[in-house]
């Protein structure tokens, strides 16, 4: 195979403009391919990494939150290991356009969310300094904050006992982001924030999250919670993390279907381009191939040359395209409207494997017809230039 | 000059069938670009259309200060009465203000796929229907106030389980039968409606979510707004209903547009390289013919223009095919995102967009080859094989 490379290279270089344009087109199609299959890969990873023992529960019919006492009742349910209650304060920084939110976490948050990129020290920090918050890098970048800075958020939705609507905190630490939440998050001390609210609003949380003792029993535990509160003042809606993250679903949209469809359209586009390019190249050199056959090149050798000529731009274009996709993926959060994150595409080994396979399939399909023509060629006619 | 352009372009277009595969590269490329772009945008277009139709410039919606949605707005009963007394509100035949305190809450439902999600349950008070002339019962009957009954929008069943007349919806105090279905031609077509007070009792909600009023005229809005915002007893934000639906949809639409245009632009760049490739090949293939034309006195400009026109014809053909496929697949298809239920739309304006893209790609892809065609020395080209 190696000995053909100079021949194939010479063939490609005969029409450098065509080869370069084909390469660029293939590269662009694989950039899109990488982003699409990469996005799907992130959803796959989220489903795979979903903790089998984690369960979320929140008030079934919305309303003004759930009493934190419910968290204590859930702790008493058999099979429950750890329970944490979360509050949620929506607000904005300076201008209502700059929407963000603050999570209020209790002391058990670290037990239930040990897999966030937040160290135990960071969780503890907001317990030692009650006016403190921790933000992830994405949020720190958005608000241009570093450790020690003051962060002020306006919230009109959550009332304060003192009648003000601004909440001021000190940034205690900056945590790494988690790939499934490219927007990042900010959290503070639940008790401190709760006490700042009017008495009537105190003691209420938005959501209660928990771990089951036995991961295989988490579905049962979820059902037990729903059943226990079905006829209470706050019926609960409970779901296991595994179920919540399954099915590559985004607000009811099937991510798998969309990403595969778009990637396929891109491949279809380059298939026509590469097939046409290789067919043209073989047509132009039909007499030369006849000569090669005359001097003893086997059908197999000629086939190999055509495949190689077709595959080189495909493989190279695919490699470059996937590289560009990796770079572009990191720019996505900058393009998104605030508070509307989508998990970032990731270039996993599986994505590279898919891209390589797609590149080979495109190369082989493109080469198929020219190869057939070369096989059936009548050498004498072709040599005379009448092929 | 015009005659020259016409003649050269006609020869050019007629010669296309001698290069069918190369030409097909541009057609297929553009069909893929536009097919994908319009399929993606059909979601945004359909959702925006539903939002737009839900807003009526003759109505104003009042929510609590800072609320980002009706769901997290709360209007206590006494404030609702104050709002309804504000100036600028039209009168019902009985002389009372044409205003209704409403409810909008999420209730858990299952998608047809089996996934847990939420649908909007709205409460209509005594003026709920009078305020909405777009509302019509389609089958069954209206709910009776004070009775645990709901009615459902005609599109809800395209997305969620248990949304047919005769089905039952579970609320905290038990099962509520769906006794009728309605249409409004907007977002409400995906939702459920019950009597405000009856549903509030079941959900133990102490306050309304919003107040909807019919203005005496759209111009009365400033009077209405002024009365509400200057009243210290109220802390509410009034919106023209059209403005409200623009505001709450803005982020979602921006998000989907970034994605659709991002994907479309990447694909279009790929198609552009394909177009350049094809047009260079076309110019090379016609080198002798072009040189002959130039030799017998045709200008450089008509020759260059003919190349660009060829690119435009191919690109627009591809775009029409792509737009046609997107239209056949998605126009009018049932869709939803989050709690929004709507119909996908490949509107005439999206076809227009497709044409603009097609011409832009053709101009960019045809320009350099056309310059080469026009610049090539005649003698050299005539000798070319």
XYZ file of C-alpha atoms in Angstrom:
772
model
C 0.000 0.000 0.000
C 2.782 2.406 0.989
C 4.404 2.284 -2.425
C 1.256 3.846 -3.946
C 1.448 6.915 -1.831
C 3.723 8.913 -4.185
C 1.422 8.001 -7.081
C -1.704 8.995 -5.172
C -0.050 12.176 -3.954
C 0.894 13.094 -7.516
C -2.706 12.473 -8.596
C -4.059 14.678 -5.830
C -1.578 17.470 -6.528
C -2.548 17.585 -10.175
C -5.634 19.580 -9.226
C -4.607 21.270 -5.975
C -7.543 23.680 -5.942
C -10.045 20.845 -6.176
C -8.282 18.852 -3.470
C -8.005 21.793 -1.095
C -11.658 22.808 -1.588
C -12.778 19.218 -1.082
C -10.666 18.984 2.051
C -12.113 22.207 3.441
C -15.669 21.109 2.705
C -15.058 17.740 4.372
C -13.486 19.511 7.331
C -16.500 21.770 7.792
C -18.929 18.848 7.559
C -16.948 16.972 10.192
C -16.838 20.037 12.426
C -20.608 19.860 12.478
C -20.461 16.080 12.825
C -18.177 16.445 15.857
C -20.441 19.026 17.503
C -23.581 16.968 16.893
C -22.286 13.520 17.846
C -20.323 15.208 20.644
C -23.492 16.784 22.055
C -25.179 13.420 21.972
C -22.126 11.898 23.661
C -22.460 14.409 26.513
C -26.105 13.431 27.004
C -25.061 9.770 26.926
C -22.395 10.471 29.547
C -24.876 12.335 31.754
C -27.227 9.376 31.600
C -24.373 6.997 32.313
C -22.917 9.101 35.140
C -26.323 9.629 36.719
C -26.111 8.338 40.267
C -28.383 5.383 40.763
C -28.906 6.267 44.422
C -29.856 9.930 44.043
C -33.489 11.040 44.122
C -35.090 14.455 43.610
C -38.423 15.489 45.062
C -40.325 18.783 44.927
C -43.891 20.003 45.507
C -46.087 18.267 42.979
C -48.376 21.222 42.383
C -45.835 24.014 42.618
C -46.950 26.758 44.955
C -44.910 28.558 47.537
C -42.332 25.851 48.281
C -42.382 22.979 50.709
C -41.827 23.234 54.485
C -38.308 22.186 55.404
C -39.954 19.842 57.938
C -40.822 17.583 55.017
C -37.080 16.932 54.592
C -36.980 15.611 58.167
C -40.010 13.394 57.462
C -38.271 12.022 54.379
C -35.177 11.220 56.477
C -37.402 8.894 58.507
C -38.480 6.866 55.467
C -36.793 3.436 55.435
C -34.028 3.159 52.836
C -33.090 6.858 52.890
C -29.429 7.617 53.628
C -28.964 11.406 53.404
C -31.348 14.286 52.751
C -30.633 17.881 51.789
C -33.089 20.743 51.294
C -32.497 23.391 48.631
C -33.849 26.870 48.202
C -33.759 28.831 44.997
C -33.601 32.614 44.690
C -34.012 33.967 41.163
C -32.657 37.429 40.600
C -30.446 39.670 38.533
C -27.235 41.638 38.754
C -27.599 45.406 38.156
C -29.947 45.123 35.170
C -33.000 42.832 34.906
C -31.435 41.557 31.680
C -28.632 39.895 33.690
C -30.695 37.062 35.160
C -29.107 34.550 37.466
C -30.037 32.609 40.580
C -28.718 31.633 43.952
C -28.971 28.173 45.472
C -29.471 28.023 49.221
C -27.891 24.844 50.558
C -28.117 23.272 53.968
C -25.357 21.454 55.847
C -26.089 18.116 54.199
C -25.523 19.360 50.637
C -21.990 17.946 50.504
C -23.262 14.484 51.458
C -25.811 14.369 48.659
C -23.822 16.284 46.016
C -20.355 14.876 46.617
C -19.916 14.597 42.842
C -20.188 18.322 42.148
C -16.766 19.895 41.583
C -17.151 21.503 44.994
C -14.798 20.427 47.777
C -15.973 19.668 51.306
C -14.027 22.778 52.415
C -16.062 24.957 50.041
C -19.345 23.536 51.316
C -18.102 24.151 54.874
C -16.941 27.677 54.067
C -20.483 29.003 53.745
C -21.253 27.495 57.137
C -18.374 29.253 58.825
C -18.980 32.587 57.081
C -22.737 32.885 56.761
C -22.673 35.906 54.469
C -20.476 34.037 52.032
C -21.201 32.335 48.738
C -19.310 29.983 46.441
C -19.576 30.377 42.667
C -18.312 28.252 39.821
C -15.808 29.581 37.290
C -18.493 30.230 34.658
C -20.428 32.493 37.044
C -17.244 34.124 38.354
C -16.272 34.953 34.769
C -19.745 36.261 33.979
C -19.817 38.660 36.914
C -16.072 39.292 36.863
C -15.631 38.170 40.484
C -12.687 36.754 42.359
C -12.342 35.389 45.878
C -12.951 38.157 48.419
C -15.142 40.286 46.122
C -18.655 41.395 47.032
C -21.551 40.052 44.995
C -24.916 41.819 44.959
C -28.031 40.304 43.447
C -31.468 41.919 43.178
C -34.418 39.626 43.688
C -37.952 40.903 43.390
C -39.424 37.425 43.543
C -38.116 36.624 47.035
C -38.981 39.162 49.685
C -36.702 40.240 52.514
C -37.878 41.033 56.021
C -36.148 44.425 55.902
C -38.123 45.406 52.788
C -35.028 45.716 50.601
C -34.658 43.599 47.516
C -30.894 43.424 47.230
C -28.850 40.531 48.574
C -25.157 41.091 49.199
C -22.613 38.345 49.741
C -18.876 37.801 49.870
C -17.285 35.409 47.367
C -15.513 32.793 49.518
C -14.322 30.383 46.852
C -14.555 29.653 43.152
C -15.295 26.068 42.144
C -14.806 24.256 38.878
C -17.807 23.854 36.620
C -19.486 20.544 35.897
C -19.766 19.657 32.192
C -23.527 19.096 32.334
C -24.116 22.637 33.596
C -22.150 25.017 31.412
C -23.847 28.069 32.970
C -22.417 27.314 36.378
C -24.113 28.088 39.688
C -23.808 30.092 42.901
C -24.657 28.789 46.342
C -24.932 30.216 49.815
C -26.016 29.343 53.356
C -29.657 28.282 53.538
C -30.234 29.260 57.158
C -28.754 32.721 56.800
C -30.794 33.504 53.708
C -33.927 31.963 55.168
C -33.715 34.164 58.263
C -33.491 37.272 56.079
C -36.976 36.553 54.723
C -40.251 37.640 56.349
C -41.388 35.250 59.064
C -44.288 33.970 56.946
C -41.921 32.851 54.187
C -39.331 31.236 56.423
C -38.728 27.513 56.658
C -39.652 26.768 53.066
C -37.492 25.166 50.395
C -37.932 24.613 46.660
C -36.651 21.079 46.410
C -35.472 18.181 48.536
C -32.745 15.855 47.261
C -31.678 12.608 48.839
C -29.641 9.440 48.541
C -31.026 5.937 48.936
C -29.117 3.360 51.003
C -29.385 0.816 48.209
C -29.104 2.150 44.619
C -31.213 -0.730 43.296
C -34.039 0.293 45.613
C -34.099 3.984 44.636
C -37.211 3.595 42.457
C -39.020 2.046 45.440
C -37.860 4.846 47.726
C -39.108 7.434 45.191
C -42.505 5.747 45.114
C -42.613 5.611 48.916
C -42.057 9.377 49.081
C -44.819 10.088 46.538
C -47.185 7.792 48.439
C -46.361 9.196 51.874
C -47.199 12.764 50.842
C -49.961 12.067 48.309
C -52.715 13.175 50.679
C -50.698 15.697 52.681
C -50.734 19.486 52.432
C -47.804 19.242 50.012
C -48.041 16.275 47.655
C -44.547 15.578 46.307
C -43.279 14.764 42.847
C -40.321 12.400 43.045
C -37.957 11.101 40.378
C -34.696 9.170 40.427
C -31.689 10.852 38.840
C -31.272 7.841 36.535
C -34.753 8.263 35.110
C -34.483 12.053 34.905
C -31.316 11.866 32.825
C -32.297 8.971 30.575
C -33.367 9.221 26.971
C -31.209 12.210 25.858
C -34.216 14.455 26.310
C -34.105 18.255 26.208
C -37.455 19.773 27.128
C -39.225 17.012 25.214
C -36.912 17.205 22.195
C -35.120 14.015 21.224
C -31.459 15.062 21.114
C -30.369 11.792 19.552
C -32.749 12.160 16.625
C -31.824 15.786 15.997
C -28.043 15.408 16.273
C -27.936 12.266 14.130
C -30.159 13.884 11.505
C -28.007 17.009 11.221
C -24.746 15.013 11.171
C -26.166 12.764 8.453
C -27.198 15.740 6.314
C -23.619 17.036 6.510
C -22.247 13.642 5.494
C -24.689 13.409 2.600
C -23.514 16.803 1.394
C -19.813 15.871 1.353
C -20.541 12.431 -0.099
C -21.716 14.076 -3.322
C -18.726 16.386 -3.342
C -16.082 13.714 -2.765
C -17.772 11.191 -5.071
C -17.861 13.766 -7.835
C -14.237 14.747 -7.211
C -12.879 11.218 -7.347
C -15.024 10.297 -10.350
C -13.729 13.339 -12.207
C -10.145 12.567 -11.239
C -10.419 8.969 -12.466
C -12.153 10.060 -15.669
C -9.356 12.507 -16.419
C -6.714 9.828 -15.894
C -8.530 6.936 -17.510
C -5.761 6.408 -20.048
C -3.141 6.450 -17.299
C -4.980 3.754 -15.366
C -5.066 1.699 -18.566
C -1.295 2.124 -18.799
C -0.866 1.033 -15.189
C -2.931 -2.061 -15.884
C -0.907 -2.752 -19.022
C 2.372 -2.676 -17.135
C 1.031 -5.202 -14.686
C -0.863 -3.381 -11.919
C -3.536 -5.740 -10.650
C -7.200 -4.770 -10.281
C -6.614 -4.876 -6.583
C -3.704 -2.464 -6.755
C -5.689 -0.030 -8.887
C -8.603 -0.301 -6.472
C -6.290 0.428 -3.573
C -4.980 3.531 -5.292
C -8.445 4.906 -5.960
C -9.580 4.179 -2.416
C -6.477 5.855 -1.065
C -7.000 8.890 -3.256
C -10.582 9.113 -2.037
C -9.738 8.381 1.595
C -6.874 10.837 2.097
C -8.950 14.050 1.970
C -11.772 12.366 3.898
C -9.593 11.173 6.769
C -7.540 14.356 6.896
C -10.688 16.505 6.666
C -12.382 14.457 9.382
C -9.381 14.820 11.700
C -9.200 18.582 11.172
C -12.976 18.950 11.483
C -13.134 17.087 14.770
C -10.295 19.271 16.056
C -12.166 22.437 15.105
C -15.314 21.028 16.747
C -13.384 20.563 19.989
C -12.291 24.198 19.921
C -15.722 25.535 18.906
C -17.536 23.540 21.613
C -15.831 25.627 24.295
C -17.096 28.845 22.690
C -20.748 27.799 22.819
C -21.587 29.273 26.267
C -20.556 32.728 24.993
C -23.162 32.539 22.229
C -26.070 31.389 24.381
C -28.608 33.725 25.950
C -28.078 33.929 29.722
C -29.562 31.151 31.842
C -30.174 29.003 28.819
C -27.447 26.435 28.923
C -27.218 23.283 26.960
C -24.643 20.670 27.900
C -21.447 21.213 25.884
C -20.499 18.778 23.119
C -17.499 16.668 24.078
C -15.051 14.952 21.752
C -14.900 11.547 23.410
C -12.995 8.568 21.950
C -16.388 7.288 20.833
C -16.989 10.483 18.823
C -13.566 10.101 17.156
C -14.373 6.486 16.330
C -17.699 7.510 14.796
C -16.017 10.244 12.781
C -13.326 7.859 11.498
C -15.982 5.310 10.512
C -18.044 7.981 8.759
C -14.952 9.219 6.906
C -14.189 5.671 5.712
C -17.770 5.072 4.616
C -17.832 8.355 2.665
C -14.450 7.504 1.082
C -15.514 3.974 0.108
C -18.904 5.039 -1.262
C -17.210 7.805 -3.246
C -14.680 5.396 -4.722
C -17.192 2.638 -5.511
C -18.384 3.749 -8.958
C -14.953 4.754 -10.319
C -13.546 1.408 -9.129
C -16.329 -0.429 -10.916
C -15.599 1.501 -14.071
C -11.890 0.739 -13.850
C -12.605 -2.946 -13.331
C -14.789 -3.149 -16.396
C -12.465 -1.072 -18.522
C -11.372 -2.385 -21.832
C -7.662 -1.639 -21.766
C -7.216 -1.381 -25.521
C -10.085 1.085 -25.934
C -8.962 3.084 -22.922
C -5.370 3.264 -24.124
C -6.565 4.642 -27.420
C -8.187 7.451 -25.465
C -11.699 6.521 -26.546
C -12.772 5.228 -23.092
C -24.632 44.287 -23.195
C -27.933 42.853 -21.939
C -28.201 40.767 -25.082
C -24.687 39.464 -24.509
C -25.479 38.566 -20.894
C -28.607 36.783 -22.047
C -26.874 34.832 -24.826
C -23.888 33.745 -22.749
C -26.058 32.741 -19.791
C -28.414 30.791 -22.036
C -25.540 28.831 -23.581
C -24.211 28.278 -20.110
C -27.429 26.989 -18.595
C -28.037 24.740 -21.599
C -24.592 23.195 -21.162
C -25.422 22.202 -17.566
C -26.670 18.802 -18.670
C -23.184 18.017 -19.955
C -21.931 18.287 -16.367
C -24.804 16.814 -14.377
C -22.833 15.376 -11.466
C -20.701 18.412 -10.797
C -23.820 20.572 -10.891
C -25.576 18.197 -8.558
C -22.889 18.864 -5.932
C -24.141 22.434 -5.596
C -27.804 21.407 -5.701
C -27.432 18.664 -3.081
C -25.173 20.828 -0.912
C -27.652 23.677 -0.819
C -30.579 21.285 -0.325
C -28.822 19.922 2.780
C -28.055 23.400 4.127
C -31.572 24.713 3.659
C -33.258 21.440 4.609
C -31.476 21.443 7.969
C -31.748 25.204 8.571
C -35.479 25.353 7.868
C -36.235 22.153 9.799
C -34.513 23.622 12.846
C -36.111 27.044 12.426
C -39.572 25.523 11.939
C -39.596 24.828 15.687
C -38.762 28.431 16.611
C -41.120 29.760 13.961
C -44.002 27.595 15.186
C -43.385 28.446 18.831
C -43.019 32.179 18.130
C -46.209 32.085 16.111
C -48.088 30.519 19.032
C -46.668 33.129 21.440
C -47.542 35.978 19.063
C -51.108 34.766 18.651
C -51.588 34.433 22.419
C -50.881 38.110 22.885
C -53.634 40.589 22.017
C -52.710 44.296 21.877
C -56.169 45.120 23.249
C -55.477 43.210 26.476
C -53.115 43.873 29.351
C -51.723 41.341 31.798
C -50.800 42.240 35.353
C -48.246 40.200 37.300
C -46.450 40.791 40.568
C -43.299 42.918 40.418
C -40.311 41.181 38.874
C -42.188 38.022 37.896
C -40.534 36.235 34.991
C -43.594 34.089 34.305
C -47.228 33.861 35.378
C -46.285 30.784 37.416
C -44.047 32.727 39.818
C -46.328 35.741 39.999
C -48.706 36.118 42.896
C -51.608 38.595 43.136
C -53.576 38.522 46.405
C -57.353 38.892 46.206
C -57.502 42.446 47.574
C -54.912 43.621 45.052
C -56.787 41.914 42.217
C -59.886 43.970 43.116
C -57.812 47.190 43.108
C -56.350 46.321 39.712
C -59.813 45.742 38.249
C -60.906 49.197 39.410
C -58.085 50.902 37.471
C -59.007 53.299 34.620
C -58.699 52.210 30.993
C -60.456 48.865 31.416
C -63.380 48.159 29.057
C -66.779 47.408 30.560
C -68.809 44.228 30.259
C -72.488 44.611 29.160
C -73.498 44.612 32.853
C -71.179 47.546 33.519
C -68.569 45.624 35.475
C -64.908 45.828 34.408
C -63.942 43.369 31.662
C -61.164 41.819 33.727
C -60.437 38.406 35.121
C -58.151 37.200 37.893
C -56.494 34.068 36.620
C -54.485 31.113 37.625
C -51.608 29.487 35.793
C -49.950 26.569 37.456
C -47.968 23.556 36.340
C -49.487 20.167 36.927
C -47.566 16.928 36.433
C -48.431 14.976 33.290
C -46.712 12.388 31.132
C -45.514 12.968 27.597
C -46.636 10.417 25.010
C -43.064 9.054 25.307
C -43.777 8.304 28.982
C -41.507 11.033 30.376
C -42.704 12.994 33.372
C -43.264 16.665 32.651
C -45.664 19.536 33.367
C -48.567 21.086 31.561
C -50.166 24.453 32.310
C -53.463 24.434 34.138
C -55.183 27.793 33.777
C -58.007 29.161 35.815
C -60.758 31.196 34.152
C -62.912 33.361 36.379
C -66.377 34.734 35.475
C -64.957 36.893 32.628
C -62.386 34.374 31.382
C -64.304 33.536 28.221
C -65.682 37.026 27.595
C -62.103 38.349 27.606
C -61.069 35.813 24.996
C -63.237 35.979 21.869
C -60.786 33.470 20.314
C -62.033 30.798 22.733
C -64.488 28.189 21.393
C -65.692 24.892 22.809
C -65.008 22.201 20.186
C -66.454 19.108 21.829
C -68.187 18.224 25.094
C -69.132 21.231 27.196
C -67.752 24.029 29.380
C -66.804 23.218 32.989
C -69.308 24.210 35.678
C -67.912 26.643 38.292
C -67.803 25.077 41.721
C -67.593 21.588 40.253
C -64.387 19.600 39.942
C -64.250 19.679 36.146
C -61.658 20.721 33.571
C -61.600 21.352 29.837
C -58.625 20.707 27.590
C -57.087 22.447 24.559
C -57.258 20.586 21.267
C -53.468 20.186 20.899
C -52.698 18.866 24.397
C -53.397 15.283 23.373
C -50.748 15.489 20.629
C -48.064 15.718 23.346
C -49.386 14.451 26.676
C -51.157 11.325 27.876
C -54.661 11.473 29.293
C -55.729 14.695 27.577
C -58.950 13.539 25.915
C -62.499 14.395 26.862
C -63.514 11.742 29.404
C -59.983 11.359 30.818
C -59.303 12.267 34.439
C -56.627 14.613 35.807
C -55.307 14.078 39.337
C -55.287 17.171 41.548
C -54.568 17.176 45.316
C -58.219 16.552 46.163
C -58.788 13.720 43.726
C -59.651 13.080 40.103
C -61.060 15.832 37.928
C -62.826 14.677 34.742
C -62.166 16.487 31.451
C -65.661 17.427 30.250
C -64.896 19.308 27.052
C -62.235 20.471 24.619
C -61.640 23.973 23.300
C -59.561 25.849 20.795
C -58.084 29.336 20.933
C -55.596 28.974 18.075
C -52.694 29.877 20.378
C -50.622 28.549 23.296
C -53.778 27.777 25.295
C -54.536 24.999 22.800
C -51.942 22.877 24.612
C -53.217 23.634 28.121
C -55.974 22.743 30.574
C -58.569 25.162 31.916
C -60.759 25.030 35.018
C -62.644 27.505 37.170
C -60.196 29.756 39.009
C -61.784 29.622 42.474
C -62.506 25.896 42.329
C -58.970 25.009 41.242
C -57.429 27.403 43.796
C -59.339 25.658 46.550
C -58.098 22.268 45.399
C -54.485 23.460 45.176
C -54.773 25.426 48.446
C -53.493 28.500 46.651
C -54.166 31.690 48.584
C -53.532 34.103 45.693
C -54.164 34.505 41.964
C -51.282 34.404 39.507
C -52.259 37.259 37.254
C -55.038 39.583 36.175
C -56.014 39.909 32.520
C -57.982 42.973 31.413
C -59.564 44.186 28.165
C -58.505 47.792 27.548
C -61.052 50.307 26.236
C -58.530 50.759 23.406
C -54.849 49.821 22.990
C -54.109 53.525 23.553
C -55.706 53.321 27.019
C -52.759 51.204 28.151
C -50.661 54.146 29.333
C -53.517 55.371 31.554
C -53.998 51.871 32.951
C -50.277 51.352 33.495
C -49.883 54.758 35.121
C -52.693 54.061 37.589
C -51.162 50.736 38.640
C -47.535 51.792 38.892
C -48.294 54.938 40.890
C -50.497 53.124 43.379
C -48.269 52.396 46.415
C -50.684 49.733 47.651
C -49.867 47.588 44.613
C -46.492 46.156 43.711
C -47.305 44.889 40.265
C -45.951 45.031 36.720
C -48.514 45.613 33.969
C -47.711 44.518 30.426
C -49.516 44.827 27.129
C -50.244 41.161 26.528
C -48.271 41.238 23.266
C -45.224 42.629 25.116
C -45.546 39.996 27.811
C -45.368 37.105 25.356
C -42.400 38.711 23.605
C -40.633 39.042 26.946
C -41.206 35.553 28.302
C -40.321 33.896 24.992
C -37.237 35.975 24.207
C -34.572 33.752 25.770
C -36.029 30.540 24.384
C -36.270 31.937 20.881
C -32.757 33.408 21.049
C -31.435 30.041 22.186
C -33.021 28.089 19.349
C -32.025 30.700 16.785
C -28.384 30.591 17.888
C -28.409 26.819 17.456
C -30.270 26.762 14.131
C -28.243 29.571 12.551
C -25.006 28.172 13.993
C -25.623 24.787 12.400
C -26.882 26.442 9.205
C -23.799 28.655 8.885
C -21.402 25.735 9.397
C -23.218 23.703 6.736
C -23.349 26.702 4.406
C -19.574 27.161 4.642
C -19.197 23.499 3.636
C -21.595 24.029 0.736
C -19.724 27.186 -0.251
C -16.487 25.233 -0.734
C -18.439 22.714 -2.796
C -19.888 25.518 -4.889
C -16.439 27.065 -5.478
C -15.166 23.644 -6.513
C -17.980 23.095 -8.989
C -17.766 26.559 -10.494
C -13.998 26.370 -10.963
C -14.510 23.028 -12.698
C -17.286 24.500 -14.834
C -15.126 27.428 -15.876
C -12.286 25.056 -16.734
C -14.602 22.800 -18.727
C -15.935 25.754 -20.712
C -12.575 27.468 -21.148
C -12.507 27.061 -24.916
C -16.128 28.055 -25.368
C -15.620 31.150 -23.233
C -12.466 32.044 -25.168
C -14.361 31.693 -28.450
C -17.060 34.018 -27.209
C -14.456 36.532 -26.067
C -12.674 36.221 -29.447
C -15.827 37.104 -31.355
C -16.338 40.206 -29.274
C -18.254 39.273 -26.127
C -17.238 41.338 -23.100
C -15.601 40.080 -19.922
C -18.532 41.172 -17.793
C -21.268 39.086 -19.482
C -18.940 36.066 -19.281
C -18.277 36.612 -15.568
C -21.939 37.250 -14.879
C -22.969 34.073 -16.679
C -20.806 32.048 -14.280
C -22.412 33.692 -11.254
C -25.881 33.196 -12.742
C -25.180 29.510 -13.220
C -24.180 29.262 -9.555
C -27.350 31.106 -8.545
C -29.586 28.801 -10.617
C -28.011 25.681 -9.100
C -27.976 27.039 -5.567
C -31.569 28.294 -5.686
C -32.711 24.956 -7.137
C -31.036 23.169 -4.232
C -32.499 25.585 -1.692
C -35.995 25.075 -3.102
C -35.592 21.301 -2.830
C -34.279 21.629 0.749
C -37.064 24.024 1.710
C -39.600 21.694 0.098
C -38.320 18.745 2.115
C -38.373 20.752 5.356
C -41.890 21.948 4.536
C -43.127 18.415 3.769
C -41.592 17.017 6.943
C -42.367 19.733 9.454
C -44.899 22.320 8.341
C -47.941 21.856 10.566
C -46.361 18.971 12.508
C -47.277 18.767 16.202
C -44.488 19.876 18.483
C -43.637 20.973 21.972
C -40.791 22.360 23.985
C -41.094 22.383 27.749
C -44.741 23.128 28.500
C -45.271 24.913 25.161
C -47.405 23.025 22.683
C -47.541 24.355 19.119
C -47.362 23.387 15.472
C -44.058 23.545 13.618
C -44.177 26.085 10.790
C -42.162 26.431 7.590
C -43.612 29.829 6.717
C -43.239 31.833 3.481
C -40.753 34.047 5.332
C -38.555 30.979 5.920
C -38.725 30.240 2.172
C -37.604 33.831 1.624
C -34.735 33.319 4.036
C -33.757 30.165 2.134
C -33.591 32.144 -1.116
C -31.413 34.830 0.470
C -29.006 32.194 1.757
C -28.955 30.414 -1.605
C -28.135 33.601 -3.502
C -25.499 34.597 -0.938
C -23.717 31.232 -1.180
C -23.921 31.363 -4.986
C -22.490 34.890 -5.141
C -19.622 33.985 -2.827
C -19.051 30.660 -4.559
C -19.346 32.038 -8.098
C -17.370 35.251 -7.738
C -13.768 33.974 -7.828
C -14.410 31.430 -10.611
C -16.216 34.102 -12.635
C -13.224 36.434 -12.335
C -10.961 33.657 -13.509
C -13.262 32.990 -16.461
C -13.261 36.630 -17.457
C -9.559 37.218 -16.957
C -8.114 34.197 -18.699
C -6.132 35.283 -21.784
C -8.144 34.384 -24.878
C -5.271 32.932 -26.879
C -4.128 30.660 -24.083
C -7.657 29.430 -23.457
C -8.241 28.727 -27.136
C -5.194 26.474 -27.162
C -6.344 24.654 -24.019
C -7.335 21.042 -24.341
